[in-house]
């Protein structure tokens, strides 16, 4: 692949696409840490002017990491759908932004366009967008997936129930699952980060969730977030695996640092699909990503944090996932310093994922050394709800006692559904009504002394 | 167990609060409409405030020095290349390098030591103030006479990697760093310990052994010191640290030596 002419605006020049993208990116600490950020506000906006004039086609001829060196680049180029790209193929990045915001970019048009877009195109246009643009366009992108329920339908919001425990204690995990279900959470997945990544620990936790799911007939899916190789191992031992989890990133080198290859992901997807445990669909993969992951593995290849993150969604897209979760504030202030940067990143990631056709959710979160608090989380959560985010995270009281960070809570999800009039996944909502957890107005108002609730309590006590 | 768990739900808002006995997770909080009852809301804010205060609290080496009164070793102050807390938080690379004065100060004490102890602020100066001196004294009690110990360093604006620079500058075969861990919401005073054999720039986490969550409500300093002393002995015996060094310290037969 050749490198084209340098880019310029007024007195500023940018030698290549990678530099231009980095300099055009909204300020964040990770790009400063990597030495990639614009050196002044003026240079940043100049880069945006220059970027606005770049033809989208240029992204197909100038790879950010050489094709020969990186299997993510190869995936992006080899899987590009030229027919789908046709409607926007003569546009510049600036034209593309205008088009996305216009009335021609209907949900149907955006759905057909997705396979024709590369992550670099999507990252580029996001850098020309204000937060409201990111929200307005993402809202038009409907990415619907299914396993035992249907996730991502407009007007719906699902929640991953995250019942982590520092020692994987079954009674402790069960108590948190019970609490989450009684607050209407769990339709995206009941997903546990295990304290120990071993086949035995994974099987024990899978059985725990599977038992309650079957006992009270919950239309949802489970996941133990162990390494993909552990999941392949336990599937061979007939463990009840619904979804296979893996953390992924936007370069081959970063994925190698996670100990994964594309072949492993393909093998895991095949194996999980083969189990045929889904009832209304068969999307079997659950991926997590997050800005800064590639840089922290020293594998960002000189690409800015937001663009390399978008490349991870191209990896995700290949394996038809049920859920993709950007864990936006987990990584710490050296990558996203404060509430403002976390908010921007969450909206960018959701936008980029949705435009690429990925079923995007977000772990709205922060650590105690970031300049952020629950007010910042409330803001981003609300904005993502408006943008049509597929799912968010529910942790008891927003305090993950195993991973030591703050996410969003079961209560936060109730708030969001309530203020925006969003419903749980339809199959799950029907179950919640049957369990007397949702009332006739669709509010989460569990009847704690009802028979259904007592059945749940009995299960939890026995765990 | 945090005080959260022991508190009763004030107005019977959630009859299932008995399940809280099974986990420190914030379950059974009750609700007001879709939101949190006031007391639950304020409890969270207090926990977050304590955690943040721990992160931003200025490290006071002299407070640790005073607690080490009577110790048989010299005590040196060192500072990373991160001049202040905001820089430290955004530039972990600078927190792994010594500033010029510290390089000079350590050079005067260079020698050939079995071990260098480093007491560092990390992400919770509170943890270091509260538990580091005590933990060090308990470790020394376990070690016996056969160890030549370098001057103890008190490190400000320090990341774990700074120990490699300190250990190399002093000429120590092994570093044992006690450093404030990133505070969790219910564990603002948690200390971590990192052992690194052959400290030098470029060591990775895979080259280290870590003992985590050292605090009275977690792994208490007495037990932690025993575990650390065991790992030190094994590290010296095997001439390595990291993934190849396993912690079998729960077997009491292995502790002596």
XYZ file of C-alpha atoms in Angstrom:
720
model
C 0.000 0.000 0.000
C 1.331 3.402 -0.889
C 1.384 6.446 1.295
C -0.163 9.456 -0.382
C 0.699 13.120 -0.231
C 0.951 14.810 3.164
C -2.041 16.702 4.503
C -2.078 20.361 5.327
C -4.177 23.218 6.562
C -2.830 26.756 6.712
C 0.626 26.543 8.326
C 0.121 23.018 9.653
C 1.187 19.867 7.836
C 0.591 16.248 8.739
C 2.824 13.647 7.098
C 0.410 10.726 7.001
C -3.079 9.536 7.824
C -2.056 8.082 11.183
C -0.622 11.407 12.338
C -3.582 13.342 10.986
C -6.075 11.154 12.848
C -4.121 11.428 16.083
C -3.797 15.208 15.901
C -7.491 15.618 15.065
C -8.573 13.560 18.095
C -10.252 15.332 21.018
C -7.740 15.773 23.848
C -7.181 12.822 26.140
C -4.398 11.798 28.477
C -3.607 8.538 26.660
C -2.637 10.345 23.466
C -0.472 12.719 25.512
C 1.164 9.740 27.192
C 1.861 8.202 23.786
C 3.215 11.494 22.445
C 0.595 11.530 19.674
C -1.695 14.400 20.660
C -1.847 17.763 18.916
C 0.535 20.232 20.506
C -2.036 23.039 20.613
C -5.762 23.512 20.326
C -5.188 25.294 17.041
C -3.234 22.385 15.597
C -6.031 20.055 16.676
C -8.679 21.986 14.788
C -6.367 22.475 11.805
C -6.018 18.700 11.677
C -9.813 18.429 11.645
C -10.029 20.857 8.727
C -7.457 18.772 6.853
C -9.200 15.543 7.808
C -12.540 16.851 6.562
C -11.046 17.059 3.055
C -9.710 13.503 2.990
C -11.633 11.218 0.593
C -13.054 8.147 2.332
C -11.383 6.038 -0.397
C -8.002 7.076 0.939
C -8.620 4.825 3.971
C -8.738 1.835 1.660
C -5.337 2.588 0.137
C -3.361 3.789 3.163
C -3.286 1.304 6.016
C -2.365 2.547 9.499
C -0.452 -0.666 10.177
C 1.005 -2.405 7.109
C -1.147 -5.160 5.625
C 1.784 -7.577 5.711
C 2.434 -7.022 9.421
C -0.968 -7.059 11.037
C -3.864 -9.465 10.823
C -6.381 -6.835 11.954
C -5.449 -4.695 8.940
C -5.796 -7.752 6.714
C -9.237 -8.473 8.154
C -10.336 -4.869 7.575
C -9.146 -4.780 3.963
C -10.083 -8.331 2.960
C -13.594 -8.156 4.404
C -14.396 -4.733 3.015
C -17.659 -4.782 1.042
C -17.230 -2.449 -1.937
C -20.894 -2.656 -2.969
C -22.062 -1.584 0.467
C -19.510 1.255 0.389
C -20.752 2.565 -2.997
C -23.297 5.121 -1.713
C -20.583 7.079 0.139
C -17.522 6.130 -1.900
C -17.088 9.538 -3.504
C -17.416 11.480 -0.254
C -14.771 13.138 1.869
C -14.816 12.675 5.641
C -16.476 16.077 5.963
C -19.158 15.173 3.395
C -19.707 11.920 5.228
C -20.459 13.712 8.476
C -23.002 15.911 6.696
C -24.588 12.886 5.073
C -24.782 10.918 8.338
C -26.655 13.740 10.023
C -28.978 14.226 7.050
C -32.305 12.582 6.360
C -30.929 10.244 3.692
C -29.064 8.336 6.396
C -32.059 6.325 7.531
C -31.751 3.288 9.799
C -32.098 1.053 6.722
C -29.444 2.959 4.761
C -27.032 2.817 7.715
C -27.590 -0.887 8.163
C -26.741 -1.565 4.509
C -23.743 0.745 4.669
C -22.080 -0.883 7.718
C -20.115 -3.636 5.894
C -18.753 -0.977 3.546
C -17.210 1.056 6.347
C -13.801 0.516 7.889
C -12.999 1.401 11.488
C -10.613 4.116 10.332
C -13.373 5.842 8.321
C -15.696 5.687 11.278
C -13.047 6.932 13.725
C -12.184 9.746 11.330
C -15.732 11.030 11.039
C -16.226 10.760 14.812
C -13.358 13.228 15.278
C -15.346 15.834 13.332
C -18.413 15.286 15.477
C -19.687 16.967 18.591
C -21.207 14.822 21.304
C -24.723 15.525 20.051
C -23.732 14.351 16.556
C -22.398 11.107 17.999
C -25.697 10.606 19.806
C -27.962 11.603 16.905
C -26.317 9.266 14.393
C -25.878 6.341 16.775
C -29.574 6.524 17.586
C -30.334 5.781 13.932
C -28.150 2.657 13.940
C -30.165 -0.350 15.089
C -28.067 -3.431 15.710
C -30.261 -6.276 16.930
C -28.906 -9.608 18.176
C -30.453 -12.614 19.871
C -29.782 -15.736 21.908
C -32.522 -16.516 24.467
C -33.870 -13.000 24.129
C -33.633 -10.147 21.660
C -31.247 -7.294 22.397
C -30.904 -3.872 20.789
C -34.447 -3.222 19.582
C -35.271 0.499 19.521
C -36.934 1.587 22.757
C -35.259 -1.152 24.765
C -32.328 -1.235 27.167
C -30.730 -4.410 28.449
C -28.456 -4.882 31.449
C -25.567 -7.216 32.113
C -25.966 -8.507 35.651
C -22.407 -8.584 37.042
C -22.442 -10.510 40.334
C -18.692 -10.665 40.932
C -17.233 -11.934 44.185
C -13.547 -11.787 45.257
C -13.398 -15.534 45.904
C -16.169 -16.767 43.576
C -18.117 -17.837 46.656
C -21.328 -19.457 45.322
C -23.569 -18.044 48.063
C -22.128 -14.572 47.531
C -22.538 -14.749 43.760
C -26.065 -16.122 44.114
C -27.059 -13.324 46.492
C -25.940 -10.723 43.952
C -27.735 -12.512 41.090
C -30.920 -12.552 43.128
C -30.588 -8.875 43.937
C -30.055 -8.030 40.272
C -32.964 -10.070 38.976
C -35.281 -8.510 41.538
C -34.246 -5.097 40.161
C -34.982 -6.131 36.582
C -31.345 -6.613 35.515
C -29.844 -9.540 33.653
C -31.363 -9.538 30.171
C -28.103 -8.806 28.334
C -26.327 -11.594 30.207
C -25.629 -12.822 33.698
C -21.884 -12.476 33.418
C -19.301 -13.217 36.102
C -15.652 -12.189 36.065
C -14.090 -15.183 37.773
C -11.469 -14.562 40.457
C -9.571 -17.576 39.111
C -9.226 -18.342 35.419
C -9.389 -22.125 35.521
C -11.635 -24.656 33.793
C -12.868 -26.006 37.136
C -13.806 -22.577 38.485
C -15.512 -21.734 35.218
C -17.580 -24.919 35.177
C -18.710 -24.437 38.772
C -19.899 -20.893 38.098
C -21.593 -21.852 34.829
C -23.523 -24.583 36.616
C -24.572 -22.156 39.327
C -26.118 -19.734 36.839
C -27.550 -22.457 34.650
C -29.366 -23.990 37.580
C -31.235 -20.835 38.513
C -31.931 -20.046 34.876
C -33.558 -23.407 34.326
C -35.254 -23.584 37.696
C -37.242 -20.409 37.172
C -37.116 -20.388 33.396
C -35.305 -17.058 32.870
C -35.047 -16.088 29.197
C -31.439 -14.915 29.363
C -27.903 -16.163 28.808
C -24.926 -16.743 31.032
C -21.243 -16.103 30.667
C -18.151 -16.647 32.775
C -15.579 -14.201 31.540
C -12.580 -16.503 31.433
C -10.030 -16.601 28.616
C -11.294 -17.929 25.280
C -8.985 -20.937 25.553
C -10.558 -21.821 28.905
C -14.001 -21.636 27.293
C -12.895 -23.925 24.450
C -11.572 -26.338 27.053
C -14.781 -26.488 29.099
C -17.012 -26.736 26.021
C -15.098 -29.904 25.169
C -16.089 -31.142 28.629
C -19.781 -30.443 27.947
C -20.048 -27.532 30.334
C -23.182 -25.395 29.832
C -21.588 -22.533 27.877
C -23.987 -19.987 26.403
C -21.645 -17.158 25.467
C -17.888 -17.185 24.935
C -16.093 -14.121 26.276
C -12.873 -12.492 25.192
C -11.105 -9.140 25.559
C -9.981 -7.918 22.156
C -8.025 -4.973 20.783
C -7.273 -3.258 17.498
C -3.858 -4.591 16.530
C -2.423 -8.065 16.089
C 0.294 -7.278 18.606
C -2.247 -6.221 21.260
C -4.321 -9.334 20.649
C -1.179 -11.437 21.001
C -0.612 -9.781 24.378
C -4.077 -11.085 25.321
C -2.951 -14.523 24.194
C -5.435 -14.760 21.335
C -5.453 -15.319 17.580
C -8.253 -14.966 15.051
C -8.230 -18.734 14.645
C -8.996 -19.175 18.362
C -11.958 -16.810 18.153
C -13.288 -18.646 15.099
C -12.880 -22.003 16.811
C -14.692 -20.771 19.914
C -17.555 -19.308 17.900
C -17.992 -22.548 15.970
C -17.945 -24.633 19.120
C -20.459 -22.450 20.974
C -22.785 -22.244 17.972
C -22.594 -26.015 17.708
C -24.045 -26.355 21.204
C -27.283 -24.803 19.869
C -28.290 -23.470 23.265
C -29.893 -20.284 21.908
C -33.669 -20.287 21.463
C -34.501 -17.115 19.517
C -31.058 -16.549 17.987
C -27.511 -17.853 17.924
C -25.143 -14.927 18.516
C -22.708 -16.587 20.892
C -19.798 -14.193 21.415
C -19.297 -11.527 24.063
C -16.374 -9.131 23.561
C -14.934 -6.423 25.740
C -12.734 -3.559 24.620
C -11.652 -0.170 25.903
C -9.598 2.801 24.834
C -6.031 2.548 26.096
C -5.835 -1.249 26.009
C -3.469 -1.314 23.018
C -1.226 1.423 24.406
C -1.016 -0.236 27.800
C 0.238 -3.375 26.046
C 2.723 -1.184 24.134
C 1.007 -2.430 20.974
C -0.760 0.642 19.613
C 1.533 0.876 16.577
C 1.592 4.659 16.817
C -2.167 4.918 16.292
C -4.232 7.210 18.492
C -6.250 5.629 21.262
C -9.703 6.155 19.784
C -8.859 4.944 16.270
C -7.146 1.793 17.481
C -10.179 1.119 19.678
C -12.470 1.337 16.628
C -10.280 -1.261 14.924
C -11.195 -3.669 17.716
C -14.813 -3.461 16.560
C -13.776 -4.781 13.150
C -12.412 -7.808 14.979
C -15.646 -8.146 16.961
C -17.854 -7.793 13.866
C -16.266 -10.825 12.226
C -17.669 -13.190 14.871
C -21.299 -11.973 15.003
C -21.312 -11.195 18.727
C -24.393 -10.928 20.920
C -22.725 -8.186 22.971
C -19.750 -5.863 22.658
C -18.895 -3.866 25.746
C -16.545 -0.894 25.862
C -15.319 -0.731 29.457
C -14.738 2.943 29.152
C -13.237 4.265 32.398
C -11.709 1.122 33.830
C -8.186 1.643 32.590
C -7.386 4.742 34.619
C -6.567 8.441 34.341
C -3.370 8.000 32.337
C -5.646 7.092 29.397
C -8.868 8.983 30.178
C -8.181 11.581 32.809
C -11.550 12.819 33.970
C -15.302 12.689 33.587
C -15.170 14.813 30.452
C -12.734 12.502 28.691
C -14.568 9.372 29.835
C -17.876 10.790 28.600
C -16.482 11.668 25.212
C -14.825 8.257 24.853
C -18.018 6.407 25.785
C -20.012 8.271 23.167
C -17.301 7.786 20.511
C -17.044 4.082 21.147
C -20.788 3.581 21.055
C -21.075 5.595 17.837
C -18.182 3.835 16.093
C -19.395 0.398 17.082
C -22.952 1.011 15.995
C -21.942 2.537 12.670
C -19.825 -0.557 11.979
C -22.818 -2.776 12.769
C -21.634 -3.979 16.173
C -24.120 -4.524 19.061
C -22.590 -1.945 21.340
C -23.053 -1.621 25.059
C -21.008 0.317 27.561
C -19.611 -0.255 31.013
C -19.955 3.312 32.261
C -17.276 3.256 34.924
C -14.365 4.892 36.703
C -11.602 4.167 39.152
C -10.817 6.003 42.343
C -7.724 7.676 40.918
C -9.651 9.215 37.996
C -11.182 12.680 38.264
C -14.702 11.370 38.095
C -17.619 10.520 40.340
C -21.176 9.249 40.181
C -22.455 12.495 38.707
C -20.210 11.916 35.691
C -21.516 8.370 35.425
C -25.107 9.613 35.600
C -24.398 11.995 32.747
C -22.787 9.450 30.442
C -25.378 6.816 31.308
C -28.188 9.185 30.402
C -26.496 10.261 27.164
C -25.960 6.642 26.137
C -29.588 5.867 26.911
C -30.619 8.686 24.592
C -28.192 7.381 21.944
C -29.855 3.951 22.012
C -27.073 1.979 23.675
C -27.896 -1.749 23.598
C -26.958 -2.492 27.184
C -25.231 -1.205 30.288
C -23.759 -2.893 33.350
C -25.526 -3.602 36.618
C -23.318 -4.145 39.670
C -24.791 -4.172 43.185
C -24.617 -0.588 44.420
C -22.229 0.276 41.514
C -19.352 -1.150 43.583
C -17.532 -4.117 42.045
C -15.849 -5.670 45.062
C -13.832 -8.081 42.954
C -12.443 -5.791 40.233
C -12.252 -2.760 42.567
C -13.854 -0.145 40.373
C -17.196 1.629 40.188
C -19.632 0.831 37.412
C -23.355 1.443 37.157
C -25.867 -0.200 39.448
C -29.176 -2.054 39.173
C -30.751 1.145 40.453
C -29.026 3.179 37.730
C -30.540 0.938 35.076
C -34.005 1.300 36.638
C -33.541 5.064 36.587
C -32.519 5.059 32.931
C -35.369 2.854 31.800
C -37.750 4.972 33.792
C -36.741 8.463 32.616
C -36.416 7.446 28.972
C -39.315 5.007 28.824
C -37.044 2.100 27.818
C -38.081 -1.523 28.259
C -36.044 -4.662 28.961
C -35.601 -7.174 26.117
C -39.169 -8.286 25.220
C -38.809 -11.936 26.285
C -37.190 -10.902 29.563
C -39.800 -8.199 30.205
C -42.535 -10.821 29.880
C -40.725 -12.964 32.441
C -40.312 -9.994 34.804
C -44.066 -9.385 34.621
C -44.771 -13.026 35.362
C -42.438 -12.794 38.353
C -44.268 -9.665 39.568
C -41.041 -7.655 39.269
C -42.398 -5.258 36.625
C -45.756 -3.723 37.474
C -48.594 -2.946 35.062
C -46.976 0.414 34.194
C -43.684 -1.234 33.245
C -41.953 0.044 36.367
C -39.623 -2.131 38.397
C -41.641 -2.614 41.574
C -40.964 -6.181 42.761
C -43.520 -7.908 44.970
C -41.044 -9.166 47.522
C -43.551 -11.346 49.363
C -44.966 -12.935 46.184
C -44.541 -16.619 45.335
C -42.128 -15.938 42.478
C -39.857 -13.889 44.688
C -39.926 -16.564 47.367
C -38.835 -19.175 44.797
C -35.835 -17.042 43.923
C -35.006 -16.564 47.560
C -35.157 -20.306 48.161
C -32.702 -20.917 45.316
C -30.313 -18.309 46.573
C -30.415 -19.708 50.102
C -29.538 -23.158 48.786
C -26.585 -21.980 46.673
C -16.143 -6.700 56.421
C -17.117 -3.092 55.893
C -19.407 -1.246 58.246
C -21.848 -1.145 55.360
C -22.657 -4.773 55.891
C -23.351 -4.420 59.558
C -25.761 -1.553 59.270
C -29.432 -2.282 59.384
C -31.680 -1.003 56.632
C -33.366 1.834 58.515
C -36.986 1.445 57.558
C -37.275 -2.146 56.431
C -37.055 -1.015 52.837
C -35.604 -4.319 51.762
C -36.680 -7.393 53.709
C -33.913 -9.405 52.038
C -31.056 -7.600 53.652
C -30.183 -10.833 55.482
C -28.571 -11.966 52.217
C -25.902 -9.371 52.890
C -24.268 -11.840 55.230
C -23.048 -13.754 52.147
C -21.169 -10.973 50.427
C -19.622 -7.534 50.865
C -21.358 -6.530 47.631
C -23.889 -3.722 48.094
C -27.022 -5.810 47.785
C -30.354 -5.398 49.542
C -30.008 -1.626 49.510
C -33.713 -0.946 49.266
C -35.053 1.658 46.888
C -37.063 4.841 46.774
C -38.831 4.849 43.444
C -35.960 3.854 41.177
C -33.315 5.464 43.344
C -31.241 4.762 46.431
C -32.438 5.562 49.951
C -30.593 8.573 51.364
C -28.447 6.680 53.848
C -27.244 4.242 51.164
C -26.412 7.144 48.864
C -24.345 8.892 51.517
C -22.550 5.680 52.496
C -21.344 5.322 48.929
C -20.221 8.932 48.817
C -18.284 8.510 52.049
C -16.522 5.408 50.746
C -15.610 7.202 47.524
C -14.438 10.281 49.430
C -12.131 8.154 51.600
C -10.736 6.380 48.561
C -10.078 9.663 46.749
C -8.508 11.239 49.805
C -6.148 8.270 49.986
C -5.112 8.789 46.377
C -4.476 12.502 46.785
C -3.102 12.553 50.329
C 0.473 13.900 50.362
C 3.036 11.289 51.322
C 4.878 12.210 54.525
C 8.128 10.244 54.618
C 8.895 11.623 58.074
C 5.799 10.050 59.510
C 7.019 6.663 58.279
C 10.573 7.461 59.422
C 9.328 8.154 62.948
C 7.575 4.819 63.036
C 10.853 3.156 62.064
C 12.669 4.712 65.044
C 15.232 2.284 66.400
C 15.719 0.482 63.129
C 19.277 -0.639 62.545
C 19.477 0.617 58.957
C 19.950 3.991 57.283
C 16.801 5.558 55.857
C 16.879 7.595 52.623
C 14.258 9.733 50.913
C 13.914 9.372 47.164
C 11.568 10.978 44.647
C 10.434 9.835 41.243
C 10.691 12.001 38.136
C 6.993 12.879 38.503
C 7.118 16.237 40.316
C 3.539 16.300 41.602
C 0.375 14.233 41.946
C -1.402 15.371 38.751
C 1.699 14.526 36.702
C 2.120 11.261 38.558
C -1.430 10.180 37.736
C -1.103 10.931 34.025
C 2.499 9.866 33.451
C 3.127 6.419 34.922
C 6.383 6.335 32.959
C 7.782 9.208 35.082
C 6.740 7.445 38.274
C 9.071 4.606 37.308
C 12.155 6.844 36.998
C 14.215 8.530 39.733
C 14.822 12.262 39.760
C 18.440 13.447 39.572
C 18.889 14.184 43.275
C 17.725 10.705 44.164
C 20.156 9.070 41.746
C 22.989 11.009 43.402
C 21.804 10.205 46.925
C 21.529 6.477 46.234
C 24.926 6.428 44.518
C 26.589 7.356 47.815
C 25.170 4.199 49.383
C 25.846 1.789 46.534
C 27.139 -1.546 47.719
C 26.460 -5.236 47.530
C 23.295 -6.060 49.451
C 21.026 -9.066 49.656
C 17.896 -6.952 49.816
C 16.658 -3.381 49.531
C 13.360 -2.460 51.173
C 11.380 0.358 49.601
C 8.375 1.968 51.280
C 6.454 3.852 48.592
C 3.319 5.938 48.379
C 1.927 4.453 45.161
C -1.775 5.195 44.768
C -2.550 5.315 48.495
C -0.239 7.253 50.802
C -2.670 6.354 53.553
C -1.864 2.667 53.202
C 1.853 3.416 53.429
C 1.423 5.717 56.431
C -0.745 3.221 58.259
C 0.811 -0.166 57.513
C 4.211 0.005 55.777
C 6.518 0.563 58.785
C 4.769 -2.077 60.844
C 4.879 -4.598 58.007
C 8.590 -3.943 57.436
C 9.430 -4.492 61.100
C 7.466 -7.742 61.094
C 9.318 -8.939 57.977
C 12.693 -8.138 59.567
C 11.687 -10.126 62.660
C 11.246 -13.187 60.421
C 14.487 -12.816 58.491
C 17.232 -13.462 60.995
C 20.869 -12.391 60.719
C 21.937 -13.820 57.397
C 20.674 -10.948 55.265
C 22.675 -7.857 54.376
C 20.103 -5.107 54.172
C 20.537 -1.929 52.105
C 19.426 1.473 53.410
C 15.634 1.609 53.526
C 14.206 4.044 50.975
C 11.035 6.099 51.358
C 9.815 6.808 47.832
C 7.481 9.656 46.836
C 5.312 9.700 43.650
C 6.377 6.126 43.070
C 5.151 3.382 40.752
C 6.138 -0.245 41.239
C 8.818 0.027 38.554
C 10.717 2.648 40.543
C 11.918 -0.183 42.758
C 13.967 -1.529 39.854
C 15.873 1.756 39.582
C 16.403 1.940 43.341
C 17.518 -1.660 43.651
C 19.943 -1.308 40.746
C 21.374 1.977 42.094
C 21.957 0.461 45.532
C 23.367 -2.791 44.212
C 20.738 -5.071 45.758
C 20.080 -8.626 44.615
C 16.441 -8.401 45.615
C 13.982 -5.562 46.159
C 10.961 -5.733 48.424
C 8.642 -2.813 47.807
C 5.710 -1.994 50.070
C 3.464 0.348 48.117
C -0.039 1.811 48.447
C -2.469 -0.005 46.142
C -5.157 1.617 44.050
C -7.904 2.138 46.624
C -11.091 0.188 46.249
C -14.313 1.657 47.508
C -14.158 -0.327 50.733
C -10.375 -0.678 50.989
C -8.731 2.742 50.935
C -5.731 1.589 53.018
C -4.609 -1.493 51.137
C -0.861 -2.071 50.833
C 0.794 -4.210 48.158
C 4.190 -5.899 48.290
C 6.321 -6.587 45.195
C 9.426 -8.786 45.248
C 11.822 -8.501 42.350
C 15.004 -10.553 42.003
C 17.745 -8.868 39.978
C 16.103 -5.442 39.863
C 16.917 -3.402 36.778
C 15.077 -1.191 34.326
C 12.773 -3.124 32.015
C 11.557 -5.726 34.498
C 7.904 -6.624 33.934
C 5.168 -7.809 36.263
C 5.853 -11.369 35.186
C 9.270 -11.016 36.860
C 7.759 -10.107 40.216
C 5.865 -11.753 43.042
C 3.023 -9.805 44.546
C 1.358 -10.044 47.934
C -1.782 -7.969 47.819
C -4.489 -6.484 50.026
C -2.298 -6.022 53.121
C -4.457 -4.243 55.728
C -6.052 -5.217 59.033
C -9.386 -6.073 57.378
C -7.707 -7.925 54.507
C -4.472 -9.900 54.748
C -3.267 -8.656 58.114
C 0.349 -7.395 58.360
C 1.450 -10.343 60.565
C 0.354 -12.934 58.012
C 1.618 -10.816 55.137
C 5.078 -10.488 56.708
C 5.315 -14.243 57.113
C 4.388 -14.792 53.504
C 6.821 -12.132 52.270
C 9.691 -13.517 54.375
C 8.996 -16.950 52.936
C 9.079 -15.618 49.381
C 12.328 -13.751 50.102
C 14.016 -16.875 51.360
C 12.849 -18.900 48.372
C 13.784 -16.140 45.950
C 17.329 -16.015 47.299
C 17.587 -19.798 47.255
C 16.381 -20.080 43.646
C 17.937 -16.861 42.405
C 14.723 -15.665 40.767
C 11.300 -14.171 41.275
C 8.103 -14.045 39.272
C 5.933 -16.765 37.825
C 8.507 -19.485 38.525
C 8.449 -18.717 42.261
C 5.366 -20.225 43.867
C 3.926 -19.210 47.175
C 3.733 -22.337 49.331
C 3.900 -20.367 52.543
C 0.672 -21.838 53.861
C 2.759 -24.928 54.588
C 4.354 -24.030 57.954
C 7.218 -26.490 57.463
C 8.551 -24.280 54.707
C 8.723 -21.039 56.631
C 11.971 -21.569 58.537
C 15.338 -20.903 56.950
